[in-house]
Short mmCIF file of C-alpha atoms in Angstrom, two decimals:
data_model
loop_
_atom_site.label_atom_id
_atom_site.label_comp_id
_atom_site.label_asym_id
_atom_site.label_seq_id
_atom_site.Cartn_x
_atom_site.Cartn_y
_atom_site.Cartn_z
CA UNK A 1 -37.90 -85.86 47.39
CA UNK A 2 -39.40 -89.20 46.36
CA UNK A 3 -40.24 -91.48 43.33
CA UNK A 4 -42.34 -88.50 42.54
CA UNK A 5 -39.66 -86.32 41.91
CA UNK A 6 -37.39 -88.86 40.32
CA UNK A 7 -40.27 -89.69 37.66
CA UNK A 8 -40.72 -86.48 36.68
CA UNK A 9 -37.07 -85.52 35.87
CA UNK A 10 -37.21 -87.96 33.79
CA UNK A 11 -40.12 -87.46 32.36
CA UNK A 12 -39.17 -83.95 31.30
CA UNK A 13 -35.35 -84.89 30.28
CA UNK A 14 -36.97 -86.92 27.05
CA UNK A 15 -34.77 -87.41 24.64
CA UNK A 16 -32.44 -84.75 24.41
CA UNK A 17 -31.30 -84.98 28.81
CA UNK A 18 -31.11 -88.44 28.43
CA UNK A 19 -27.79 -87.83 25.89
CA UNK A 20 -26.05 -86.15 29.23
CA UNK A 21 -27.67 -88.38 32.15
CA UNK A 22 -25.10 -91.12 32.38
CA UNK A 23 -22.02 -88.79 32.51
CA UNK A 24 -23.22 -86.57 35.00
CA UNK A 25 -23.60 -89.73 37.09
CA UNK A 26 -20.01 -90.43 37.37
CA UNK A 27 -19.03 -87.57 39.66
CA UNK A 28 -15.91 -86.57 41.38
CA UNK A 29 -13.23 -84.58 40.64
CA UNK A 30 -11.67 -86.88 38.98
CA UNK A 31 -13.47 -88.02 36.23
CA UNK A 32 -14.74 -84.40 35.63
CA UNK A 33 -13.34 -83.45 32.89
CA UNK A 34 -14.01 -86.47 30.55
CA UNK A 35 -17.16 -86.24 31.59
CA UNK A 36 -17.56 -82.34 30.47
CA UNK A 37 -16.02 -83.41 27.34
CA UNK A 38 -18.54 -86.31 26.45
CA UNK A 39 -22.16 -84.38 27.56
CA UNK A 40 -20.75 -81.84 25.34
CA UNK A 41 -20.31 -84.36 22.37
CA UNK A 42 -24.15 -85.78 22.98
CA UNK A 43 -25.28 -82.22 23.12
CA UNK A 44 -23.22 -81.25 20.09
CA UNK A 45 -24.63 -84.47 18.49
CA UNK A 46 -28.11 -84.16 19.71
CA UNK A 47 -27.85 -80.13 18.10
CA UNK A 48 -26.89 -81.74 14.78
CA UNK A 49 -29.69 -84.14 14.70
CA UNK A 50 -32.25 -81.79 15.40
CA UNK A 51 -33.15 -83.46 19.22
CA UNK A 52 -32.24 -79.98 20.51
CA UNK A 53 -32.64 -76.66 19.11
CA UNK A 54 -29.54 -74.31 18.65
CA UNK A 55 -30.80 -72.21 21.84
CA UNK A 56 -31.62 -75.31 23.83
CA UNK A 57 -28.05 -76.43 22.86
CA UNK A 58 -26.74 -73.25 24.11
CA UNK A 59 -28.49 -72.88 27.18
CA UNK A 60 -26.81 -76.38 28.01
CA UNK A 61 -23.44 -75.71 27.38
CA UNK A 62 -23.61 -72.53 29.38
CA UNK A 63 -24.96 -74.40 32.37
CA UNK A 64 -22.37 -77.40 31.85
CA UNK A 65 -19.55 -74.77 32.16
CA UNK A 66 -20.79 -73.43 35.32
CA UNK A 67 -21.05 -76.79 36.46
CA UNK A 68 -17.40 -77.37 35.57
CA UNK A 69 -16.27 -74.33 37.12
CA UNK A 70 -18.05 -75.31 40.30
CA UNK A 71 -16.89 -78.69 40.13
CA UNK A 72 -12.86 -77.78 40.77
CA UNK A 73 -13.67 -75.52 43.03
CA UNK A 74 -16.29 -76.15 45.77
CA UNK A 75 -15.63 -78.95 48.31
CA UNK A 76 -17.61 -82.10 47.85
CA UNK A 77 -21.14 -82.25 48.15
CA UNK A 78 -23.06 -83.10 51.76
CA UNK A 79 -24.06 -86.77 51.11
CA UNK A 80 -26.70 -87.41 48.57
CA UNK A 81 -26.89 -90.25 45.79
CA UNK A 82 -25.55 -90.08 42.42
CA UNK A 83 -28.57 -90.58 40.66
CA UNK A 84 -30.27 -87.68 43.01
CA UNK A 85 -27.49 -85.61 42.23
CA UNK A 86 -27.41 -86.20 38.26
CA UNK A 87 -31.49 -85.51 38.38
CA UNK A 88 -31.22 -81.91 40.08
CA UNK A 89 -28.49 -81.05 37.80
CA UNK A 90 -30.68 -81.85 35.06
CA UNK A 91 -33.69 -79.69 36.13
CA UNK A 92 -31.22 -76.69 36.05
CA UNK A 93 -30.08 -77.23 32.94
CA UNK A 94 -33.44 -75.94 31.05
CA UNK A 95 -33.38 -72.93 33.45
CA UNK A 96 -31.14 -70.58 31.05
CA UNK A 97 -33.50 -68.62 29.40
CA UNK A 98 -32.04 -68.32 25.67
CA UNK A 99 -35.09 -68.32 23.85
CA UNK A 100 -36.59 -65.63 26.06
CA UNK A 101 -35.92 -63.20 22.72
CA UNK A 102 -39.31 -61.34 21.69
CA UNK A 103 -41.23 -64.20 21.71
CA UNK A 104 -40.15 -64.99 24.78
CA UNK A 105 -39.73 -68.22 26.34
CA UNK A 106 -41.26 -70.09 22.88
CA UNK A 107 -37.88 -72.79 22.84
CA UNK A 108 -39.73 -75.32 21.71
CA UNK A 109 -43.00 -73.22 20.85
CA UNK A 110 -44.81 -75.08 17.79
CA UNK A 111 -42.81 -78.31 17.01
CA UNK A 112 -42.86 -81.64 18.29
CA UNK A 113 -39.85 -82.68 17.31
CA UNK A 114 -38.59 -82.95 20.42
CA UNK A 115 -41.44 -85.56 21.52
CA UNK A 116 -40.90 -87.34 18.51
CA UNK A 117 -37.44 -87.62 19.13
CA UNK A 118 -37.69 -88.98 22.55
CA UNK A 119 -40.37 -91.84 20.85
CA UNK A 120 -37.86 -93.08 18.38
CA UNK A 121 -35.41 -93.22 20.57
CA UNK A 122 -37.37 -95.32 23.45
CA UNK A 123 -39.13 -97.48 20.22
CA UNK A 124 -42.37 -96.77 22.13
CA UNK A 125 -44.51 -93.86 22.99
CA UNK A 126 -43.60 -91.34 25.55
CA UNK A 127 -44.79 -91.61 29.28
CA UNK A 128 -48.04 -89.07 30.44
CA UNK A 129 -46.13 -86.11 30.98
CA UNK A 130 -49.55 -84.41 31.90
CA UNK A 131 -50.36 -87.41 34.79
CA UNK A 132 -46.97 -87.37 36.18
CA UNK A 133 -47.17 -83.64 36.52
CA UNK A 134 -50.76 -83.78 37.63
CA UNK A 135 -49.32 -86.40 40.47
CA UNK A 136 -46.87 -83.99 42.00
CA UNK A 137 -49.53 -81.22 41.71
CA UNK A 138 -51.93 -83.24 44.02
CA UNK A 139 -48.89 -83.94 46.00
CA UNK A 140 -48.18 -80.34 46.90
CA UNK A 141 -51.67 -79.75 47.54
CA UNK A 142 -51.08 -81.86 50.44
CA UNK A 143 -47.94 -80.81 51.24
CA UNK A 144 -47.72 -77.11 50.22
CA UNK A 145 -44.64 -76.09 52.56
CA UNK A 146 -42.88 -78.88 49.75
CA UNK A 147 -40.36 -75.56 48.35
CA UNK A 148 -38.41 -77.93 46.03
CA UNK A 149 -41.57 -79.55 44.80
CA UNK A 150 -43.16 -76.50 43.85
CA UNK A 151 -39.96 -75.59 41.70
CA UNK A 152 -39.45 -78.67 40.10
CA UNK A 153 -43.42 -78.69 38.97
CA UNK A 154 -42.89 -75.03 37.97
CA UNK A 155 -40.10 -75.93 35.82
CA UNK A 156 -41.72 -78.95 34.68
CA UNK A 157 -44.62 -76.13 33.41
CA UNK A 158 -41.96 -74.03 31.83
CA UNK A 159 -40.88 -76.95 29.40
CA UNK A 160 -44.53 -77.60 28.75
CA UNK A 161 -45.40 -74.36 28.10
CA UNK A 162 -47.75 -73.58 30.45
CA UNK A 163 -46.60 -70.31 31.52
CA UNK A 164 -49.42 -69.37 33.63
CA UNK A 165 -48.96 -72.59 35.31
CA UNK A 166 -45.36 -72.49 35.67
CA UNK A 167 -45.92 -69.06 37.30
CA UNK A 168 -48.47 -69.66 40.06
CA UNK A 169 -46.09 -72.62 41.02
CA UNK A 170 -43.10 -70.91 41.03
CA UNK A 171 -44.87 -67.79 43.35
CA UNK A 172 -45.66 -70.50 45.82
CA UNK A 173 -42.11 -71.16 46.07
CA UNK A 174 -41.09 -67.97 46.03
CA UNK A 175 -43.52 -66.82 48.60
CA UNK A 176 -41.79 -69.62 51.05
CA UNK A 177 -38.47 -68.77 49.87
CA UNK A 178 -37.61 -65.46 48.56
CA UNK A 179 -34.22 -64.82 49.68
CA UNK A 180 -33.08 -68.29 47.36
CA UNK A 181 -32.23 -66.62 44.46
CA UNK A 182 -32.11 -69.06 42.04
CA UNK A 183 -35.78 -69.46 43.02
CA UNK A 184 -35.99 -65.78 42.47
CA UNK A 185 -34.69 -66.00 38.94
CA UNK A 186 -36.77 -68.42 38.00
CA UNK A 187 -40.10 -66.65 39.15
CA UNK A 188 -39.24 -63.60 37.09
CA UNK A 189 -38.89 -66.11 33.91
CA UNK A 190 -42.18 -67.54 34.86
CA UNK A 191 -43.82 -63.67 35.46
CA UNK A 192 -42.54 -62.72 32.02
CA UNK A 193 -43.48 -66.05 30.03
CA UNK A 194 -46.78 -65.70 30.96
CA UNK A 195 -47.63 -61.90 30.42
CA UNK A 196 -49.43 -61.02 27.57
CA UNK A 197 -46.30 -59.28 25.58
CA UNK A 198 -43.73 -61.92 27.14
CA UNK A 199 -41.53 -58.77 27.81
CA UNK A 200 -38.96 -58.74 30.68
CA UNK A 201 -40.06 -55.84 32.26
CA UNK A 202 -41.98 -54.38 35.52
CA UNK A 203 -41.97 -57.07 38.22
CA UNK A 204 -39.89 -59.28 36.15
CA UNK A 205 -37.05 -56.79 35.60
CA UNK A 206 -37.12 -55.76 39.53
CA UNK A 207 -37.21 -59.34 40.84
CA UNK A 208 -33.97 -59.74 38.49
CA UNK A 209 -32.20 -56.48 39.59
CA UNK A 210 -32.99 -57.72 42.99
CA UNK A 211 -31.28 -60.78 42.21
CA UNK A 212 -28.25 -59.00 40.98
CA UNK A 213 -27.81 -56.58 44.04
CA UNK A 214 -27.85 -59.41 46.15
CA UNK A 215 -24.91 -61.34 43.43
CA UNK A 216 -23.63 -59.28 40.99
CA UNK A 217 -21.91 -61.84 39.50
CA UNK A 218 -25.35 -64.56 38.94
CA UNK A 219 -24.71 -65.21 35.11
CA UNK A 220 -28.37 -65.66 34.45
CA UNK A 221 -29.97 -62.85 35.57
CA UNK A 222 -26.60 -61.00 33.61
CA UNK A 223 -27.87 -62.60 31.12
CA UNK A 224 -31.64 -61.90 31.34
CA UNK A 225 -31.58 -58.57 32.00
CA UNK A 226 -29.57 -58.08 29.31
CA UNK A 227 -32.41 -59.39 27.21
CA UNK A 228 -34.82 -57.11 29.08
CA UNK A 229 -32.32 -54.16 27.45
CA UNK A 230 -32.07 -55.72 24.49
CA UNK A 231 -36.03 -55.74 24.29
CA UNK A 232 -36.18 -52.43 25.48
CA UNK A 233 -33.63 -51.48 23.32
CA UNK A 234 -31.49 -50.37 25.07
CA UNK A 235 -28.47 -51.98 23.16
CA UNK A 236 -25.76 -50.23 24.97
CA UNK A 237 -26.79 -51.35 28.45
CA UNK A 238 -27.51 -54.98 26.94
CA UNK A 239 -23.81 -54.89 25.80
CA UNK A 240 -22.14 -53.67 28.95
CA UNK A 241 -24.37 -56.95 30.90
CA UNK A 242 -23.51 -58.99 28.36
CA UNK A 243 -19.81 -58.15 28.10
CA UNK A 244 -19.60 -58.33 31.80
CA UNK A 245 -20.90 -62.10 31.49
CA UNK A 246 -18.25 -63.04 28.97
CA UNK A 247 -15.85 -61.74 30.87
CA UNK A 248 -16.89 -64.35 33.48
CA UNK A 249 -16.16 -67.09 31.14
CA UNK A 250 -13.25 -69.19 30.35
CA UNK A 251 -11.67 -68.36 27.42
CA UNK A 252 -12.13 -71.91 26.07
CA UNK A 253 -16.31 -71.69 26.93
CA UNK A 254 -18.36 -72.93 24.06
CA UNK A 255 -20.76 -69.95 25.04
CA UNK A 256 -18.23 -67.73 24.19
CA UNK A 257 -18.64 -67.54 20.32
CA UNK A 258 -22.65 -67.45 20.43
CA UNK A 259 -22.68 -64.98 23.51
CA UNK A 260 -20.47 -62.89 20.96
CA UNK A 261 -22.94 -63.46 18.24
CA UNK A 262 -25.44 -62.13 20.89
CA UNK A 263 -23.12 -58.69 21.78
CA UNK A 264 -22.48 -58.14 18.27
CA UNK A 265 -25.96 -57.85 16.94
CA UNK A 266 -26.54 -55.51 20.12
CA UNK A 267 -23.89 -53.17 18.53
CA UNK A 268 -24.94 -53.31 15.61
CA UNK A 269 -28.82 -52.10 16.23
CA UNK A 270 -27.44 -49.39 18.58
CA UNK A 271 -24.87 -48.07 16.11
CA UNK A 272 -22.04 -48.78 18.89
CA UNK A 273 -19.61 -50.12 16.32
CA UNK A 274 -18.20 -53.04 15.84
CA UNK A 275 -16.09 -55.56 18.40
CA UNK A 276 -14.49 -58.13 16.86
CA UNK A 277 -14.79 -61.02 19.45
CA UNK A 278 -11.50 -63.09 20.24
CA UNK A 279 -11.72 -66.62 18.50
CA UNK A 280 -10.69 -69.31 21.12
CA UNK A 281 -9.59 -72.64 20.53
CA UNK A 282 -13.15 -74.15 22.58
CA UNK A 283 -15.31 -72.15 20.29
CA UNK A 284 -19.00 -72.51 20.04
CA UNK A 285 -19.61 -75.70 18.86
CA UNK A 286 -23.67 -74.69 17.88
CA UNK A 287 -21.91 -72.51 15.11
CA UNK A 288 -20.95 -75.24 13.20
CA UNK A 289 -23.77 -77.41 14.41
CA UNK A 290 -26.71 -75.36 14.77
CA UNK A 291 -25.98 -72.19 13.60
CA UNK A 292 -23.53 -72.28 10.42
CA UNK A 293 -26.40 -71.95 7.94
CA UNK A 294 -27.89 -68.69 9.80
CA UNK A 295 -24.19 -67.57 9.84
CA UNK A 296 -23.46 -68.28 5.89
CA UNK A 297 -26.51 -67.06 5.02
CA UNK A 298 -26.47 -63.65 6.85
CA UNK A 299 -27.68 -60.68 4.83
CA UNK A 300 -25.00 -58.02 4.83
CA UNK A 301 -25.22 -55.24 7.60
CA UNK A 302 -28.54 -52.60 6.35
CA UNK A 303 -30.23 -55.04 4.09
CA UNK A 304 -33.97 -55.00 4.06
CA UNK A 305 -35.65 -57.45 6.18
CA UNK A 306 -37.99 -59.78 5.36
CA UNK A 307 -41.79 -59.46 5.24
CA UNK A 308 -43.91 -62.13 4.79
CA UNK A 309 -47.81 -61.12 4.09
CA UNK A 310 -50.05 -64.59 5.39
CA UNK A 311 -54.06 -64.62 5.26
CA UNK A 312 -55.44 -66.92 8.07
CA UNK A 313 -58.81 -68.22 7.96
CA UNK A 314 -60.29 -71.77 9.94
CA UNK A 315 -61.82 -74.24 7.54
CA UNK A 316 -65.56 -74.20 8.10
CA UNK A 317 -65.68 -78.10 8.55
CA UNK A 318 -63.92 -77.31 12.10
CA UNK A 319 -65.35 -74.34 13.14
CA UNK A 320 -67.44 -76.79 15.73
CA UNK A 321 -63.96 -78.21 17.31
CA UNK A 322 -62.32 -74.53 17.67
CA UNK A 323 -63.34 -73.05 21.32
CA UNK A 324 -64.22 -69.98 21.49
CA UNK A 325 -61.15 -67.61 22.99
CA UNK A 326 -58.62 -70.19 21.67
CA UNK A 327 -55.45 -68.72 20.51
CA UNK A 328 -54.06 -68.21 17.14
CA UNK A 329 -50.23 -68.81 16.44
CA UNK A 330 -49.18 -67.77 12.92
CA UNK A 331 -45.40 -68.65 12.52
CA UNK A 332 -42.40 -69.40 10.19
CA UNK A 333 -39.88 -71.88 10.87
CA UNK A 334 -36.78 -72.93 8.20
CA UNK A 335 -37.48 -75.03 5.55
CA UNK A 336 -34.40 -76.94 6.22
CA UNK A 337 -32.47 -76.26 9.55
CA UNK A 338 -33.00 -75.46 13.36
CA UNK A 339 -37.10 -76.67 14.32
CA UNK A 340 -37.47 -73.11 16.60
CA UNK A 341 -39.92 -70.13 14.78
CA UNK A 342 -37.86 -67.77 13.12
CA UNK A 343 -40.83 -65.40 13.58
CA UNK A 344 -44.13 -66.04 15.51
CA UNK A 345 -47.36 -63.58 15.89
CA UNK A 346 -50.08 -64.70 18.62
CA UNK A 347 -54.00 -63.77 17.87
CA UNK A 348 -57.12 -65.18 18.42
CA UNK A 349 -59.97 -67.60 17.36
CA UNK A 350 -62.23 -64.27 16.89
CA UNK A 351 -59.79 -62.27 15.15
CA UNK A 352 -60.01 -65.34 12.15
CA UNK A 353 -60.07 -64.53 9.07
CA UNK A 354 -56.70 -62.69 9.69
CA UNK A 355 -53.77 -60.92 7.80
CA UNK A 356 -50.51 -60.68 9.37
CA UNK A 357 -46.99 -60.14 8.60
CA UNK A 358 -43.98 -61.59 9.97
CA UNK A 359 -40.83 -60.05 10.09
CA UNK A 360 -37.14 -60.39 11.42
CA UNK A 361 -38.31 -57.89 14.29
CA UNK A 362 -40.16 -61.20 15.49
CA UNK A 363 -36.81 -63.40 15.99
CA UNK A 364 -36.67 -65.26 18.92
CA UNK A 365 -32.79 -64.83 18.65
CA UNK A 366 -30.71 -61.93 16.85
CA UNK A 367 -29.21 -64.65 14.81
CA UNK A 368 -31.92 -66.89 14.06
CA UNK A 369 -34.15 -64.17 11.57
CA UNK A 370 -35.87 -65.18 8.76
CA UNK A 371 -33.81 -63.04 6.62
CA UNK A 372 -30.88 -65.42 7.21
CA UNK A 373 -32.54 -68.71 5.61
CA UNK A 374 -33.76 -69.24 2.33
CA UNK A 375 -36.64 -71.17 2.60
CA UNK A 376 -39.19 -71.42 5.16
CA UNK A 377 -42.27 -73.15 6.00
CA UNK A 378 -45.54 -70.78 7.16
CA UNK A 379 -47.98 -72.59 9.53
CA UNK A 380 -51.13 -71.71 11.21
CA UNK A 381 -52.36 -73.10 14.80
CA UNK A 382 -55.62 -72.93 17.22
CA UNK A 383 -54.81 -73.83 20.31
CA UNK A 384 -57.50 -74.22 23.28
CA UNK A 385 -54.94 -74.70 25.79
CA UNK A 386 -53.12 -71.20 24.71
CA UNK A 387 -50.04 -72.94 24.97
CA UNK A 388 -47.66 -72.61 22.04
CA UNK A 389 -46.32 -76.06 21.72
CA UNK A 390 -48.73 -78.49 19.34
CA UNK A 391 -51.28 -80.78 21.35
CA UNK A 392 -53.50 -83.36 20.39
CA UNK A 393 -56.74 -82.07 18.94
CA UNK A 394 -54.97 -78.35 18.22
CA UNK A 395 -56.05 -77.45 14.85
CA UNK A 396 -53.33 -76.72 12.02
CA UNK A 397 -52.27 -76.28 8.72
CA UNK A 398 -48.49 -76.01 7.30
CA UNK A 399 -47.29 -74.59 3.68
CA UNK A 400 -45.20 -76.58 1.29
CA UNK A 401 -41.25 -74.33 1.57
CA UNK A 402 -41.23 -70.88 -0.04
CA UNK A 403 -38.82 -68.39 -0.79
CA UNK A 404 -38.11 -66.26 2.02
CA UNK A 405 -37.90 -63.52 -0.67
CA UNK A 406 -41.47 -64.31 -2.17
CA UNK A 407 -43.58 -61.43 -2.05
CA UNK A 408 -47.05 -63.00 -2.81
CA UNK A 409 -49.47 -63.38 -0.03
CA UNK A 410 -49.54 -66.37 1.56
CA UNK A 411 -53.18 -68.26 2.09
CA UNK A 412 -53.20 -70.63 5.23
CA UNK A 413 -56.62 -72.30 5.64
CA UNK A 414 -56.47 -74.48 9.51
CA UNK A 415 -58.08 -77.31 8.09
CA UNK A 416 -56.02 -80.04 10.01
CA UNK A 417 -56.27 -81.70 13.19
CA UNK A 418 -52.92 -82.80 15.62
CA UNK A 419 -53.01 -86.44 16.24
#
């Protein structure tokens, strides 16, 4: 691939890849193991900052350990340069699908912290993310048989949440390669992303199983489908996948402790009794980092979850700027802690005024539920792209922090515009 490629990595690392882009360029066998050791420092430090968010984080470390595993195993690579080498393990690092949970696929759905992030850092504003992908698009038009392009831009759609985008893309590269199955893998991500319920199920689920009959051992369609069971729920078979995956794991994997956190919560909502997960001395660095407040502030097992009642309506003053058929996201995030919704509800510009209510059911992870913060923030936002993630000229409006606990209704009038 050319400069094309190359821009756009970068482009789509931002902030948070560039933390792990210099190690990953000093490769060998030899200096392997520092290296593991220092990405997962910047991740754990980019977690604590906020750069990433806890799933993000975990999707990363997961990916680094199969990366390690590979690393003392496999012979060395057929000849390719560092840098080109550091860039395509990059793109597969946002592959992992951890915030495919009910909402699925939202990992960054709307914040911008991560843009910001990557601004601060660079002391400048971001490069055109939209031209850059826009090139390689026309690029591919001309060169459609470009298998590797059309993954990289589908990717590149996946982390800008254009699912339907990200979809099309990736069925052009499945269509040229279907028996690749990380290409595979990544299509059914794409199919379910952009459905209307973001479910894994139907051609998603089969494209996955197919995946799985052809390796039984792929950890990310284990771990996928396992979310398709735990969707369905169908806790038990979510379990025995996910179990099955740990068991693949080094006993020192950071995953371990969050992957537990994962299997435990299945148990629990399928009344299939409680495991108590082996503590190892590599444990999951995101629970101290990301996660320690959901963990300290857990309700205790049968509590009632949390309802929030919200009223939507669109100030009048910007009725003229809201397109007709935009979409409506009405979310909660923490007042103080991980940037990710803690519950998220999708309508639209016609069904405004609104009431909704969001609920733990709505979680993007078992462990991230409003129920398990005590303060949150309630926003409202049209979108005319549909695509969760703010954009310039999206419409908005964000509450001052409430108690999670409050049981007044909550009044969001849209009566801001995204810069």
């Amino acid at each position: 691939m050319t400069t094309a490629f190359v821009l756009l990595a970068g482009l789509m690392l931002l902030a948070a890849l560039a933390f792990v882009l210099l190690p990953l360029l000093r490769h060998g066998r030899g200096a392997n193991l520092p290296a593991s050791a220092v990405r997962r420092r910047a991740l754990d430090d980019a977690l604590a900052s906020g750069v990433v968010t806890a799933e993000e984080h975990l999707a990363k470390l997961a990916a680094l350990e199969q990366q390690d595993l590979a690393s003392t195993t496999a012979p060395p690579p057929r000849s390719r340069s560092a840098f080109h080498a550091a860039l395509l393990t990059l793109l597969l690092l946002p592959a992992a699908a951890i915030g495919l949970y009910a909402h699925l696929g939202n990992v960054r759905a709307l914040d911008t912290a991560l843009m910001d992030a990557g601004r601060a850092m660079n002391g400048s504003p971001g490069p055109d993310m939209d031209q850059a992908v826009q090139g390689l698009a026309d690029k591919l038009a001309k060169n459609p048989d470009d298998v590797d392009g059309w993954v990289l831009l589908g990717r590149a759609y996946k982390s800008m949440e254009r699912f339907a985008d990200a979809r099309d893309a990736l069925k052009n590269a499945y269509d040229r390669a279907p028996n690749e199955i990380e290409i595979q893998v990544d299509y059914a991500e794409a199919l379910a992303l952009a459905g209307e319920t973001r479910r894994i199920d139907g051609r998603p689920r089969e494209l996955l199983e197919g995946a799985l009959k052809t390796d039984p051992n792929h950890q990310r369609a284990l771990w996928l489908l396992g979310i398709a069971d735990y969707q369905a729920q169908n806790y038990a078979s979510a379990v025995t996948r996910w179990e099955l995956l740990r068991g693949m794991l080094p006993a020192e994997a950071p995953v371990r402790e969050s992957l537990d956190r994962q299997i435990a919560d299945a148990r629990q909502r399928g009344g299939l009794g409680a495991a108590a997960p082996a503590r190892t001395a590599g444990a999951d660095s995101a629970a101290a980092n990301g996660m320690a407040a959901a963990a300290a502030a857990a309700p205790a097992a049968g509590a009632a979850d949390v309802r929030l009642s919200v009223t939507v309506s669109l100030d009048p003053k910007l009725r003229d700027r809201a397109p007709a058929g935009a979409s409506v996201f009405v979310f909660a995030r923490a007042a103080s802690g991980p940037p990710m919704p803690l519950a998220v509800q999708r309508l639209t510009l016609a069904d405004l005024p609104a009431k909704v209510e969001l609920t733990d059911a709505m979680g993007m992870l078992p462990t991230m539920k409003l129920s398990q913060f005590p303060e949150v923030v309630v926003g409202a936002r049209i979108s005319a792209s549909g695509n969760a993630k703010a954009q310039s000229g999206d419409l908005q409006t964000l509450s001052a922090p409430l108690d999670v606990n409050s049981k007044a209704t909550i009044d969001l009038l849209i009566d801001q515009v995204v810069p």
